Tab-separated table of C-alpha atoms in Angstrom:
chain	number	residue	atom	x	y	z
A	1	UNK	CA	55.438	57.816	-10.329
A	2	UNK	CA	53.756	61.337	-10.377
A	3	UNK	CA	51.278	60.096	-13.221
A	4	UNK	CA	50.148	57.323	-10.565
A	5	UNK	CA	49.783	59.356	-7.379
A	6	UNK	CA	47.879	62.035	-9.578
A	7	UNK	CA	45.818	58.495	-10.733
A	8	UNK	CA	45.383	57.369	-7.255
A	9	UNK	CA	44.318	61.019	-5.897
A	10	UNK	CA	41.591	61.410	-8.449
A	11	UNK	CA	40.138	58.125	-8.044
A	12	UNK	CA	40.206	58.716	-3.893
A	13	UNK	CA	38.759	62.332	-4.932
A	14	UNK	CA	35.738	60.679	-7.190
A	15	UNK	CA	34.823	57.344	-4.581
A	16	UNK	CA	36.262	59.402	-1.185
A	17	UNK	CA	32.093	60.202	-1.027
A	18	UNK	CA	30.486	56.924	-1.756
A	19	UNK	CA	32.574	56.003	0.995
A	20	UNK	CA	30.257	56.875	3.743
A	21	UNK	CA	27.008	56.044	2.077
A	22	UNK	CA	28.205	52.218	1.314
A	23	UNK	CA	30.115	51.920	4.778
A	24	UNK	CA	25.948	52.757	5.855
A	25	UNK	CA	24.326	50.331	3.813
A	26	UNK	CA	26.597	47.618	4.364
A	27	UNK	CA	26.325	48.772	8.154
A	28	UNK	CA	22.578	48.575	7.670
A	29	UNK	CA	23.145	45.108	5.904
A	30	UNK	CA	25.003	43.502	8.644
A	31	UNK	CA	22.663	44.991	11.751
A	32	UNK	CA	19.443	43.336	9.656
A	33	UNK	CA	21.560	40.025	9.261
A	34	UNK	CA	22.178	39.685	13.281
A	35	UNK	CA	18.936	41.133	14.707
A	36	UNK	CA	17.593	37.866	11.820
A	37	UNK	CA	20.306	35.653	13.467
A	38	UNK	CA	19.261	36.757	17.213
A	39	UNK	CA	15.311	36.552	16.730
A	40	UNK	CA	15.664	32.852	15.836
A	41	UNK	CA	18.043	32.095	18.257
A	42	UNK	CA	15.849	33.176	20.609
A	43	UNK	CA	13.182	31.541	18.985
A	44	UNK	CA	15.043	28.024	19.415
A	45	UNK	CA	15.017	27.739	22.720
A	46	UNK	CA	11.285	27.845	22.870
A	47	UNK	CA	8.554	27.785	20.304
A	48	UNK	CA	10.599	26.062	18.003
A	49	UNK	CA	11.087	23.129	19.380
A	50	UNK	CA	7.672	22.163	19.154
A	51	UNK	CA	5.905	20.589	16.028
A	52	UNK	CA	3.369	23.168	14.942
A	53	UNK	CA	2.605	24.650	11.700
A	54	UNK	CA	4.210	28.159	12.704
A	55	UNK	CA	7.353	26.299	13.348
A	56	UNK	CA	7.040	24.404	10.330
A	57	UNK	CA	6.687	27.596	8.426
A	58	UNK	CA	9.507	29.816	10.835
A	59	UNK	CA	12.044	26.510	9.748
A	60	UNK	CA	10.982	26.852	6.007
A	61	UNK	CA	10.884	31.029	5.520
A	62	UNK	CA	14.550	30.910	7.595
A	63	UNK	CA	16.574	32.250	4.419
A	64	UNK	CA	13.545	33.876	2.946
A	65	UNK	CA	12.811	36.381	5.847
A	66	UNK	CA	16.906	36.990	6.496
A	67	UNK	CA	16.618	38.495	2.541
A	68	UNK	CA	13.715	40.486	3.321
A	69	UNK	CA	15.043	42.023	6.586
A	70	UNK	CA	18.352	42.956	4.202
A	71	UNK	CA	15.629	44.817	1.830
A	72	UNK	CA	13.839	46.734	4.301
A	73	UNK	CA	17.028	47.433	6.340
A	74	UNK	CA	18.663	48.865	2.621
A	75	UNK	CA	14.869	50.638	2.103
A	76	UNK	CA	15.161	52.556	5.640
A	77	UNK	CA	18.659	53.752	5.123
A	78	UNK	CA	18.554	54.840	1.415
A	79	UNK	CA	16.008	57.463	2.047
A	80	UNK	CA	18.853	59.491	4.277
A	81	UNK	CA	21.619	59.022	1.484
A	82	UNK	CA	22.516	60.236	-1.252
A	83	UNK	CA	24.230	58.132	-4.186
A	84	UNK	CA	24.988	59.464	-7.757
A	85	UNK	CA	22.691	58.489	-10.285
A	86	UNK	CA	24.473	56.077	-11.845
A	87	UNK	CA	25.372	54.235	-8.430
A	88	UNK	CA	21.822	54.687	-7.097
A	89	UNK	CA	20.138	52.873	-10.819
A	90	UNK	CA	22.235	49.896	-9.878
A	91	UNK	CA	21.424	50.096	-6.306
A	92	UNK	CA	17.837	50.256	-7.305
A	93	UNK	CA	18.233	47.441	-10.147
A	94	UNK	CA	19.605	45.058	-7.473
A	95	UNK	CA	16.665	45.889	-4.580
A	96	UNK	CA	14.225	45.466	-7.536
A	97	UNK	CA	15.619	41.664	-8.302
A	98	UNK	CA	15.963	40.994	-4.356
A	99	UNK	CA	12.301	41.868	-4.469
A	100	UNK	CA	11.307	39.311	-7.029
A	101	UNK	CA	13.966	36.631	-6.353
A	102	UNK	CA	11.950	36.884	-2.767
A	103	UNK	CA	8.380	36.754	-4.062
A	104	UNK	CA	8.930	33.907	-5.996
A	105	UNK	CA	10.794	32.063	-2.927
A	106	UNK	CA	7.960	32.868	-0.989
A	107	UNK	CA	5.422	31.522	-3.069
A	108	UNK	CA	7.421	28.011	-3.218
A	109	UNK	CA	7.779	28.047	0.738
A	110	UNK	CA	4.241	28.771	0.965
A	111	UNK	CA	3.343	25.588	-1.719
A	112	UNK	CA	5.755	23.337	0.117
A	113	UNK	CA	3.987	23.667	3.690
A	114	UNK	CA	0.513	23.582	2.227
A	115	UNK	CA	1.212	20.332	0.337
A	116	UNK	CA	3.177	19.241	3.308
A	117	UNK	CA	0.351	19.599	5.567
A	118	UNK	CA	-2.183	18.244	3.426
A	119	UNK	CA	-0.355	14.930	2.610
A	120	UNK	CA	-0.127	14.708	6.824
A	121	UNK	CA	-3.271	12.956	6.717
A	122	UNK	CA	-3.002	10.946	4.045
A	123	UNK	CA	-1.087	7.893	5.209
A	124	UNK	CA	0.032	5.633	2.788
A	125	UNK	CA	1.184	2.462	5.556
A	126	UNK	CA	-2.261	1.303	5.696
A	127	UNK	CA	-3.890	-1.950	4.096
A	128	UNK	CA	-6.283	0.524	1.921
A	129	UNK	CA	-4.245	3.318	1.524
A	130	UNK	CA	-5.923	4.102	-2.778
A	131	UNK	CA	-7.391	7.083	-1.562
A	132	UNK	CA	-4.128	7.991	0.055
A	133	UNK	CA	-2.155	6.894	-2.992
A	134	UNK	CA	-4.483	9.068	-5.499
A	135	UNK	CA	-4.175	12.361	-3.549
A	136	UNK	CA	-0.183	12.117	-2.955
A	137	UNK	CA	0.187	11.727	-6.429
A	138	UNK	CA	-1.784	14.612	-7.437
A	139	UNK	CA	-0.168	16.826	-4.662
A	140	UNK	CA	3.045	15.622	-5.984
A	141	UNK	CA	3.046	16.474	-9.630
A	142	UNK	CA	0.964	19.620	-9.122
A	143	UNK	CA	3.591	20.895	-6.976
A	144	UNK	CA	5.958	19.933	-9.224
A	145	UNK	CA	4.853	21.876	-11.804
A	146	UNK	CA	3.750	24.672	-9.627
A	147	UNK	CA	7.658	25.066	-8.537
A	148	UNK	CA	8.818	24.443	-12.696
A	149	UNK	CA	6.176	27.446	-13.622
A	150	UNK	CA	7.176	29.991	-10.732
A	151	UNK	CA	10.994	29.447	-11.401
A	152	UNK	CA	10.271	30.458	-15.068
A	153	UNK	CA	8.045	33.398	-14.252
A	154	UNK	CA	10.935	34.705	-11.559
A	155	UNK	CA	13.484	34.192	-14.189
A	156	UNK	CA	11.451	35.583	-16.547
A	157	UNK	CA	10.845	38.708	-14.412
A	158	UNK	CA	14.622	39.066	-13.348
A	159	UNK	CA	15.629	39.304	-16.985
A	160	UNK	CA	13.101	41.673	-18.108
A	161	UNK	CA	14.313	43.873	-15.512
A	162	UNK	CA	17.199	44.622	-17.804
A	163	UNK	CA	16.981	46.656	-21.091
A	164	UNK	CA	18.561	44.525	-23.243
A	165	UNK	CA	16.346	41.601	-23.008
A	166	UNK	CA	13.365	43.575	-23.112
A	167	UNK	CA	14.506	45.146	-26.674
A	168	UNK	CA	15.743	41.595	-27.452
A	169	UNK	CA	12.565	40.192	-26.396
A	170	UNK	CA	10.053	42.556	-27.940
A	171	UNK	CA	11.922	41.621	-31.461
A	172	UNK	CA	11.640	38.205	-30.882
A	173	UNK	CA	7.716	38.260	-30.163
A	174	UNK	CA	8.209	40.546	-33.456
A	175	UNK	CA	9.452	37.344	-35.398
A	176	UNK	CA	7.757	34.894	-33.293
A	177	UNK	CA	7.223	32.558	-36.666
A	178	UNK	CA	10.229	31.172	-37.583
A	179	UNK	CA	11.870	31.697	-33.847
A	180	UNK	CA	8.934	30.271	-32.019
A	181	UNK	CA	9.396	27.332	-34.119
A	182	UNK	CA	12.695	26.848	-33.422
A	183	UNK	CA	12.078	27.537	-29.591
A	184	UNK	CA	9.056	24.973	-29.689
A	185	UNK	CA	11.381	22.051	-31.179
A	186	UNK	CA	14.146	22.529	-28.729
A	187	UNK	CA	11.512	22.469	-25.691
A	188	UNK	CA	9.657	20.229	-26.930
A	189	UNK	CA	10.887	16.856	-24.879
A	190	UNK	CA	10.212	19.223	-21.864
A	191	UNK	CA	6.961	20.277	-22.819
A	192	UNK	CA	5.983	16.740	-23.458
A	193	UNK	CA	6.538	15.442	-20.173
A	194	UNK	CA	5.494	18.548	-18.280
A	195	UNK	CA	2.338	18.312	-20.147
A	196	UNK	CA	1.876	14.646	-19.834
A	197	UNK	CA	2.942	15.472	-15.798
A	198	UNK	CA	-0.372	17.585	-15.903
A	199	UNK	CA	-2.491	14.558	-17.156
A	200	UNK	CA	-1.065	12.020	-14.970
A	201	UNK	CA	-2.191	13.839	-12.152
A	202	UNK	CA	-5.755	14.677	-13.067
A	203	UNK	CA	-6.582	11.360	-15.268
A	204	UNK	CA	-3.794	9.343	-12.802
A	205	UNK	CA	-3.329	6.057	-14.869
A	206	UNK	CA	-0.567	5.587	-12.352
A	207	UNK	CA	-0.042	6.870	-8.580
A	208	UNK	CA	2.410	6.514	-6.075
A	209	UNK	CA	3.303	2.768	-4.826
A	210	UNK	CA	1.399	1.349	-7.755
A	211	UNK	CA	2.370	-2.261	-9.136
A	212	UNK	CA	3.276	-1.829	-12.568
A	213	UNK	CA	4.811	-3.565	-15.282
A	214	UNK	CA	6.929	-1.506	-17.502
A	215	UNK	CA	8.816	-3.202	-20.567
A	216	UNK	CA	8.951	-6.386	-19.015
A	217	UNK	CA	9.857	-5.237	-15.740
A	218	UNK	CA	7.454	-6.046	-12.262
A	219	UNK	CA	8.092	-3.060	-9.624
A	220	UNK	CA	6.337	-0.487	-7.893
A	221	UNK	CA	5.830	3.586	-8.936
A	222	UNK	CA	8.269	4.948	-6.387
A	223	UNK	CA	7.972	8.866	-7.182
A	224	UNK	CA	7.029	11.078	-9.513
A	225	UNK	CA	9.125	13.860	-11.086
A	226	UNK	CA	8.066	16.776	-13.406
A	227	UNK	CA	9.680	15.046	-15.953
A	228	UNK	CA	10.312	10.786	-15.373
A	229	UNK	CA	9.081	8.441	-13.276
A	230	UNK	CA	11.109	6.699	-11.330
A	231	UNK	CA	9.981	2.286	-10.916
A	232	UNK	CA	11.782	0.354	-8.058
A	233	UNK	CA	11.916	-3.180	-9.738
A	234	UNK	CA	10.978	-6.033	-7.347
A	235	UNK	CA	14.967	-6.850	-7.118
A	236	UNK	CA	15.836	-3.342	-5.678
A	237	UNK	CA	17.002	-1.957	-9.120
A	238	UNK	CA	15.713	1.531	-10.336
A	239	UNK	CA	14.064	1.818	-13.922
A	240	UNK	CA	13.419	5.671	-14.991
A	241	UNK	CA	10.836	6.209	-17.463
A	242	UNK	CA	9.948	8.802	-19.099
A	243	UNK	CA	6.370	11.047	-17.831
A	244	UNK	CA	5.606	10.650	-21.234
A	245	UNK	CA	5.544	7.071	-21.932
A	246	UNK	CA	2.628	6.730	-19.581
A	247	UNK	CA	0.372	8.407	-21.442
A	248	UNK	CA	2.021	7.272	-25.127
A	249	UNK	CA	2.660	3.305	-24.152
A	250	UNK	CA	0.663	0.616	-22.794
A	251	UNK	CA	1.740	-0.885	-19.451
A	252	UNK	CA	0.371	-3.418	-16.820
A	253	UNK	CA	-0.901	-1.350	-13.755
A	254	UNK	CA	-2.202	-3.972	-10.926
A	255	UNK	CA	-3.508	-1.769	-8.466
A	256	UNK	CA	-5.098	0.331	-10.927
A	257	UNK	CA	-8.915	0.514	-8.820
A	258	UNK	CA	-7.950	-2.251	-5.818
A	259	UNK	CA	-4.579	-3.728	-4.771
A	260	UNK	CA	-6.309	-7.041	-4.502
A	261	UNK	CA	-5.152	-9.509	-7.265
A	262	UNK	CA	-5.133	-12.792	-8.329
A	263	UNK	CA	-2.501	-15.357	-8.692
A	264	UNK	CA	-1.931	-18.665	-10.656
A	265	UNK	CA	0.075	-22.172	-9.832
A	266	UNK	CA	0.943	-24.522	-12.123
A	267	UNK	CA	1.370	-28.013	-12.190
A	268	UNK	CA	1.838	-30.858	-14.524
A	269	UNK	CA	0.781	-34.328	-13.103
A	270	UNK	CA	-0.159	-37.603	-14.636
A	271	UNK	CA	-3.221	-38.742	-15.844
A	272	UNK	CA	-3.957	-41.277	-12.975
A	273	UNK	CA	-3.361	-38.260	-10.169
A	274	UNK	CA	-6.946	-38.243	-8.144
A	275	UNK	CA	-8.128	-34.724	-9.366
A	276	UNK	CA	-10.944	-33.981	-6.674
A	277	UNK	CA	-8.518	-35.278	-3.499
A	278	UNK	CA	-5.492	-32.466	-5.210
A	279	UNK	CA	-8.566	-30.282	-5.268
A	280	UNK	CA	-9.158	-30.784	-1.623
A	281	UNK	CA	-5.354	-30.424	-0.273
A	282	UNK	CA	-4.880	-27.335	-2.175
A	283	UNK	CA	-8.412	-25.470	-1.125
A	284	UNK	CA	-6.738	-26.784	2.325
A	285	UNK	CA	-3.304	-25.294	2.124
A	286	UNK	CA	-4.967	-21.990	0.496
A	287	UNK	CA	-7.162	-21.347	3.497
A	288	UNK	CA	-4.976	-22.447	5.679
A	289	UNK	CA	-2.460	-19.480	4.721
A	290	UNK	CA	-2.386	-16.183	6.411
A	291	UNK	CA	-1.481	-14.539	3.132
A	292	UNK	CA	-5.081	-15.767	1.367
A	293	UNK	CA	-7.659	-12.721	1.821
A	294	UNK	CA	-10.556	-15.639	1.680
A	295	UNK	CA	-12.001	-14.472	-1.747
A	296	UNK	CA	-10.517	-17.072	-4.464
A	297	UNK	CA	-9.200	-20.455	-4.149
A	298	UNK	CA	-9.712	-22.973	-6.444
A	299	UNK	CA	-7.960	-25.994	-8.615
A	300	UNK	CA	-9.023	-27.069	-12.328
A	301	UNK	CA	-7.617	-29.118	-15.134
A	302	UNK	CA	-6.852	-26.100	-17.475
A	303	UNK	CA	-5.604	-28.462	-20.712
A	304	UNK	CA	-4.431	-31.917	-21.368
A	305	UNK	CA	-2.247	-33.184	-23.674
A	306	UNK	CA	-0.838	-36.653	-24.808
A	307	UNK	CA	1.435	-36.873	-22.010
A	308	UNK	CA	0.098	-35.078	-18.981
A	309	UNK	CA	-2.369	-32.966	-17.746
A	310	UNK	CA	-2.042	-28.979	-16.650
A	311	UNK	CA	-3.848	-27.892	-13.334
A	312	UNK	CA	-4.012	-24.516	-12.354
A	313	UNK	CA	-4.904	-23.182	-9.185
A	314	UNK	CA	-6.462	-19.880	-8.396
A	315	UNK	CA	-6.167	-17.513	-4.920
A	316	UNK	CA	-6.112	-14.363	-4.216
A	317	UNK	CA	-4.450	-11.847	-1.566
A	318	UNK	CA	-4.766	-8.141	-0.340
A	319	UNK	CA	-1.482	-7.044	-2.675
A	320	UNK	CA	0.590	-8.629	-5.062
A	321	UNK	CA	3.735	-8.799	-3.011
A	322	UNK	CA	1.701	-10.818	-0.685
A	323	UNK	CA	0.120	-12.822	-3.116
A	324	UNK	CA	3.528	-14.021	-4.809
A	325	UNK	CA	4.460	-15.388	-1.421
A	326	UNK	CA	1.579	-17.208	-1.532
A	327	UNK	CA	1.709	-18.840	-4.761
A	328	UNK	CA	5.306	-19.947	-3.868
A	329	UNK	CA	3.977	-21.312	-0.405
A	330	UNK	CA	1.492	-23.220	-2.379
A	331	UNK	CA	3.311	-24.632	-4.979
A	332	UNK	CA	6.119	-26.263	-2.883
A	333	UNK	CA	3.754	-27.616	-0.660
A	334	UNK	CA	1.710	-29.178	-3.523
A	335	UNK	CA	5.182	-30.859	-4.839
A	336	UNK	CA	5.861	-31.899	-1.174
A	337	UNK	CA	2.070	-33.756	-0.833
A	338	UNK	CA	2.611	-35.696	-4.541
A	339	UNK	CA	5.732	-36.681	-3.952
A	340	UNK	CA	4.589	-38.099	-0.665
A	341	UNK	CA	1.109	-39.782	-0.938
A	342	UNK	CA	1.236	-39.595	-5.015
A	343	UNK	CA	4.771	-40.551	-6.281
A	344	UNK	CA	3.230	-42.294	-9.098
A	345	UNK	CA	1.279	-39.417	-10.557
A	346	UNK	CA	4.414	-37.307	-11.159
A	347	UNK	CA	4.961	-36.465	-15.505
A	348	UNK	CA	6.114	-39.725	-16.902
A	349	UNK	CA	6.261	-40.941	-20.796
A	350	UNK	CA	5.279	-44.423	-20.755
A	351	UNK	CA	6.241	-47.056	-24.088
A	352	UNK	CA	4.640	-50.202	-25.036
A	353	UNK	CA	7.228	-53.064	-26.224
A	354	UNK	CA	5.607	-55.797	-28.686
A	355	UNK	CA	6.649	-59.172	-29.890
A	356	UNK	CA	8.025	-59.763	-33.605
A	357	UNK	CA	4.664	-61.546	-34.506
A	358	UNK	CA	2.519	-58.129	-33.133
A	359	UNK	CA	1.538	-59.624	-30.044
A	360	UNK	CA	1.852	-57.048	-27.598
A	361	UNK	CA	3.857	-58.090	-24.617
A	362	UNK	CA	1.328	-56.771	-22.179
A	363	UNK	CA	-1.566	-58.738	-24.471
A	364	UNK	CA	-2.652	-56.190	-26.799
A	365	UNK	CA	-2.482	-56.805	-30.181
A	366	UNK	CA	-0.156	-54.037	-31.924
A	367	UNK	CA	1.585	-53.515	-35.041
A	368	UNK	CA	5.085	-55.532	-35.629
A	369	UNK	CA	8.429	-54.522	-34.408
A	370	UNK	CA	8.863	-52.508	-31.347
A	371	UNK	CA	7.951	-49.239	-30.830
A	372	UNK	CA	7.794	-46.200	-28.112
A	373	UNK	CA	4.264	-45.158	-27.427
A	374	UNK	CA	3.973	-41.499	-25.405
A	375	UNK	CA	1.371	-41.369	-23.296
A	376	UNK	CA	0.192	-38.963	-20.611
């Protein structure tokens, strides 16, 4: 019992005078926090409630500014204390990472409300939005790798603030062959798609809202990560894709210099449908749509075979979504005008039936016996 009141008395002796120095700081601390807290609650009631870039910026640099009122508040009062040396190294070691940790915070909330602000007038809910659609995707990925390189650096810097990995890390630039090799493999997937990030933006084979087909699959380029893509497939599933694969495998891009594109119909009709009047009703239902952009719309006989012919009919629309609705519109109402004024010209096999002496039944001559003849 006397070992652990001497115990307790020495330890009260040794901290009794850090006492008053921390009960300052964290005094210090805690004014800094609330005069933060009061200045934008103040600020709430009236500037920011309007939509301006300095409220924009006051919103974003919230949490940012709070840490850097701590760091001058700890700054002021440490120059009227006095800490023991070892106390006032890790005092010092701490301020010193604050400082980074906020420089490199700074530098993202600056990034985000520059590319936020730039992107304001580019609008991508217009009929000719490419230009719109080549910028965002630019902004995007640069930004992305902007924030992937200025996390590094600031981790980077916070761990070189400590001895040990700055011993650890001069060795390993000392025997950078075998470990840089070994570094380099392990990053490499990273790397790749960072890299191939970098490309995509400045070459741009794809961009945001293009209409791409990926391994089979029709969608659009939703967004763009440092790393994958992300493709919303036209039936509201999600395929992710590597950054890496766009650079590495080929892929259908349909918007690629214009969303304009054109679509097909196809139909298989007898040989004794009237060509030129099917040409006529489907120029007519074409132009007739509100979905045809009044560039392409035509019908031709695109192969025949011994039992039917193939049409196929051309138009084109602004986009493809729009476009698909019109093929659809025009196919159905194609079907709907044979069927009606042409029931007869509908796919058929026809067969010829001939008497046991070869006399054909419908007086052609024709070889003995019986036999199916296809026809178109």
């Amino acid at each position: 019992m006397i070992d652990l009141l001497a115990q307790l008395t020495a330890f009260r002796a040794e901290f009794s005078p850090l006492l008053e120095p921390l009960a300052k700081l964290l005094g210090a601390i805690a004014v800094a926090v609330m005069l933060h807290a009061a200045i934008f609650a103040f600020l709430q009631r009236g500037m920011l409630q309007e939509d301006t870039f300095l409220t924009r910026f006051l919103h974003r640099a919230r949490r940012p500014l709070r840490l850097a009122l701590a760091l001058l508040a700890i700054a002021l009062v440490t120059r009227s204390l006095t800490f023991p040396d070892r106390l006032a190294a890790i005092l010092g070691h701490g301020v010193l990472i604050a400082i980074i940790v906020l420089v490199g915070w700074s530098v993202l909330v600056v990034m985000d409300l520059l590319t936020e602000r730039s992107l304001r007038h580019h609008r991508l809910d217009t009929a000719d939005n490419l230009m719109a659609r080549k910028f965002l995707t630019q902004v995007r990925i640069l930004r992305q790798a902007v924030t992937i390189v200025t996390v590094l650096l600031t981790v980077a810097a916070v761990l070189m603030t400590f001895e040990g990995v700055r011993r650890y890390g001069v060795s390993l630039f000392a025997s950078a062959g075998a470990a840089g090799l070994v570094v380099g493999l392990a990053a490499r997937p990273v790397l790749s798609n960072l890299i191939a990030g970098i490309q995509i933006a400045l070459t741009q084979p794809i961009r945001i809202d293009d209409v791409v087909v990926v391994e089979g699959e029709w969608g659009w380029i939703e967004e763009i990560f440092a790393t994958f893509v992300v493709v919303r497939i036209w039936d509201w599933r999600r395929l992710v894709v590597p950054l890496s694969y766009f650079i590495e495998q080929p892929f259908q891009n349909w918007t690629r210099q214009s969303a304009t594109i054109m679509g097909s119909v196809f139909w298989y009709v007898d040989y004794t449908m009237p060509v030129e009047e099917m040409r006529v009703e489907v120029e007519r239902i074409i132009r007739a749509s509100p979905r045809w952009d009044g560039k392409v719309a035509n019908l031709q006989v695109v192969e025949t075979d011994k039992e039917a012919m193939q049409l196929r009919a051309l138009m084109s629309s602004h986009d493809s979504p729009t476009n698909w609705d019109l093929r659809c519109e025009v196919r159905e109402k194609i079907i709907g005008w044979i069927q009606t004024t042409h029931p007869a010209s509908l796919p058929r096999l026809r067969a010829e039936m001939v008497a046991g002496d070869g006399a054909s039944l419908s007086g052609h001559p024709s070889e003995a016996g019986p036999r199916p003849v296809g026809s178109a």
